[in-house]
PDB file of C-alpha atoms in Angstrom:
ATOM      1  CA  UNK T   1     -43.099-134.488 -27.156  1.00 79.00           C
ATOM      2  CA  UNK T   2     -41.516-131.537 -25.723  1.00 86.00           C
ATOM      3  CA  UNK T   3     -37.886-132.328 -27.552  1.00 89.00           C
ATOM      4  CA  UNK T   4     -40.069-132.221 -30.696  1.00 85.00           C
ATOM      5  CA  UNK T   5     -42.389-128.846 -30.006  1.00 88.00           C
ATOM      6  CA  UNK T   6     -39.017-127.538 -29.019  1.00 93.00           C
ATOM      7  CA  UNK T   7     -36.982-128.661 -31.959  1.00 92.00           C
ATOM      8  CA  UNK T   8     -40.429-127.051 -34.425  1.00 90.00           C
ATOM      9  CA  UNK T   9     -39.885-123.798 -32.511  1.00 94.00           C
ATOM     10  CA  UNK T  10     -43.301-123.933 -31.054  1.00 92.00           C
ATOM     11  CA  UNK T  11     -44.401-121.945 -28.128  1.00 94.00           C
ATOM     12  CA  UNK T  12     -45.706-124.395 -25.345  1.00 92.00           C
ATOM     13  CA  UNK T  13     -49.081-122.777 -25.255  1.00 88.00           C
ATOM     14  CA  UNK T  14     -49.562-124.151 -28.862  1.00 88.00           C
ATOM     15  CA  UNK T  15     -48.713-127.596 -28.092  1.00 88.00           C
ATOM     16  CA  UNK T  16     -50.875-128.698 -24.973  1.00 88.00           C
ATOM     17  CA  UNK T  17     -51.165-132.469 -24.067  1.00 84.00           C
ATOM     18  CA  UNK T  18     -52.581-133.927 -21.482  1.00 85.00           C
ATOM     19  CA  UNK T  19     -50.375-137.683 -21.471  1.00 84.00           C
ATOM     20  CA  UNK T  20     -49.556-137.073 -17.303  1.00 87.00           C
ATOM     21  CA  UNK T  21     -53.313-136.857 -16.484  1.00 87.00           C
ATOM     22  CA  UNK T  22     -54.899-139.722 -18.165  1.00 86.00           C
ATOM     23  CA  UNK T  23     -51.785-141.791 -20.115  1.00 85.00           C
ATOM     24  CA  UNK T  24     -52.516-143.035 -23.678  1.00 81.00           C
ATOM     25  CA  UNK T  25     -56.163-142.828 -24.246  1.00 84.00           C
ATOM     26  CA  UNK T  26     -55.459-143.627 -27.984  1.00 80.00           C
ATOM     27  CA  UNK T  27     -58.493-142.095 -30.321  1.00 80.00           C
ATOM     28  CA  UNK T  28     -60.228-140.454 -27.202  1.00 85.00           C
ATOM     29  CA  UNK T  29     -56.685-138.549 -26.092  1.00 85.00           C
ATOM     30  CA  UNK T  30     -57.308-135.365 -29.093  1.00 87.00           C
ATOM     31  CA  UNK T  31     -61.168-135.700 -28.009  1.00 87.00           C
ATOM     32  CA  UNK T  32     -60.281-135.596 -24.283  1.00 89.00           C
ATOM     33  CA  UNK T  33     -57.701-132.749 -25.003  1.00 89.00           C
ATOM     34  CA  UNK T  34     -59.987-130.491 -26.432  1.00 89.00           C
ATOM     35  CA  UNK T  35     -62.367-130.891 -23.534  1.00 88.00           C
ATOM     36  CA  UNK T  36     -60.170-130.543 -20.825  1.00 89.00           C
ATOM     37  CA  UNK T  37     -57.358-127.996 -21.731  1.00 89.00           C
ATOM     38  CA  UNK T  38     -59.076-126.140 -24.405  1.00 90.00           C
ATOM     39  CA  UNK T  39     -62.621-125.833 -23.130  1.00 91.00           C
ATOM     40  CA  UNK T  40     -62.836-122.332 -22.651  1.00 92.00           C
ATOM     41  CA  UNK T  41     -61.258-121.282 -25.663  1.00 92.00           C
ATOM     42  CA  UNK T  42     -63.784-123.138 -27.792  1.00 92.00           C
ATOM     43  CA  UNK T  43     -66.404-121.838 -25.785  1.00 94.00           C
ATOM     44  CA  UNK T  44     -65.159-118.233 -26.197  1.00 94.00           C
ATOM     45  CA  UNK T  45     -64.222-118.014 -29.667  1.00 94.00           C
ATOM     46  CA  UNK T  46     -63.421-119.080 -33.364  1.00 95.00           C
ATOM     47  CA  UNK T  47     -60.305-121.437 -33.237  1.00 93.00           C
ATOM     48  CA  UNK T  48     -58.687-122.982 -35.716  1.00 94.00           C
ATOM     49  CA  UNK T  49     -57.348-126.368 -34.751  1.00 92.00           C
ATOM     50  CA  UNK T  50     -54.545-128.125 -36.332  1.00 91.00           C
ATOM     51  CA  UNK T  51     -54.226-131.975 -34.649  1.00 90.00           C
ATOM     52  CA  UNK T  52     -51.385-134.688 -34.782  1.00 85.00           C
ATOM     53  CA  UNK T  53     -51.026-138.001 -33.109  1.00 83.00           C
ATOM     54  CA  UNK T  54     -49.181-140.914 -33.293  1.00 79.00           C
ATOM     55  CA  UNK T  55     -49.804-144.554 -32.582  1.00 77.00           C
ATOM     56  CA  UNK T  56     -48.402-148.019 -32.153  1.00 76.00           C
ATOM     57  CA  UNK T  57     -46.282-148.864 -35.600  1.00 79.00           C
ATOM     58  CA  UNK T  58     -45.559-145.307 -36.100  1.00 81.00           C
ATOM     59  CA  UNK T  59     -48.984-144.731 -37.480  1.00 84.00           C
ATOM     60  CA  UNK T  60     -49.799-141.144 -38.061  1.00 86.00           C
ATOM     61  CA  UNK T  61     -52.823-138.977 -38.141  1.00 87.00           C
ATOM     62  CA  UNK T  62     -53.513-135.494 -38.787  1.00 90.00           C
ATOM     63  CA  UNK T  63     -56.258-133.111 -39.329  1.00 93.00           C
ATOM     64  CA  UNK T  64     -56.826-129.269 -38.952  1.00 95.00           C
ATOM     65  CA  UNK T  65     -61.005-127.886 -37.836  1.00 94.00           C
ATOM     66  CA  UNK T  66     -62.111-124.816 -37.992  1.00 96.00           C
ATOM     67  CA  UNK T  67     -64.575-124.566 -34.330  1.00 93.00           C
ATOM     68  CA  UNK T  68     -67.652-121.952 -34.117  1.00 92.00           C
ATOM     69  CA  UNK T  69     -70.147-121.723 -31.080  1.00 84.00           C
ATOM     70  CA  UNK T  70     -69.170-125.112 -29.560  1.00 90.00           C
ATOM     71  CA  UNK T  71     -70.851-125.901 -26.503  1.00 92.00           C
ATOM     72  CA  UNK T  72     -68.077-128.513 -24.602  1.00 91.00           C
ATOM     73  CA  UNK T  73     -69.871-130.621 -21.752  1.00 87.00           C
ATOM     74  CA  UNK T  74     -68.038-131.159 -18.553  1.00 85.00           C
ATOM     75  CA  UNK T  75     -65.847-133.866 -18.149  1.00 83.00           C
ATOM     76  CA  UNK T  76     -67.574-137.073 -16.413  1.00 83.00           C
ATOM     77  CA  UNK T  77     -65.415-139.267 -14.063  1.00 79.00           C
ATOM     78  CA  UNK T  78     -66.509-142.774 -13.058  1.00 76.00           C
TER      79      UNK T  78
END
């Protein structure tokens, strides 16, 4: 991941991932993400979101969200 945020010129604060603190969590890891790394920025303000994964076979998904006013729950660990 960081060959190819480096190779798209993008700053690392504009790529965060979160792969060395829970592995693949396959649809939950952009979910998790959001609640964990970005949780005080969607709290705080307006963000514009632009997501990208991709899973076994090389399937890809992407999607961009506009946030307002979102109230992110903490985290719960079992």
């Amino acid at each position: 991941m960081e060959k190819l945020r480096k190779k798209l010129g993008f700053p690392p604060e504009k790529c965060p991932y979160n792969i060395s603190e829970f592995g693949n969590t396959s649809g939950a890891t952009i979910p998790l993400l959001m609640v964990t790394r970005l949780k005080e920025e969607l709290e705080s303000r307006p963000l514009t979101l632009c997501m990208a994964t991709i899973g076994v076979g090389f399937s890809l998904g992407s999607g961009c969200i506009h946030t307002s006013k979102v109230i992110v729950p903490e985290l719960m660990y079992l």
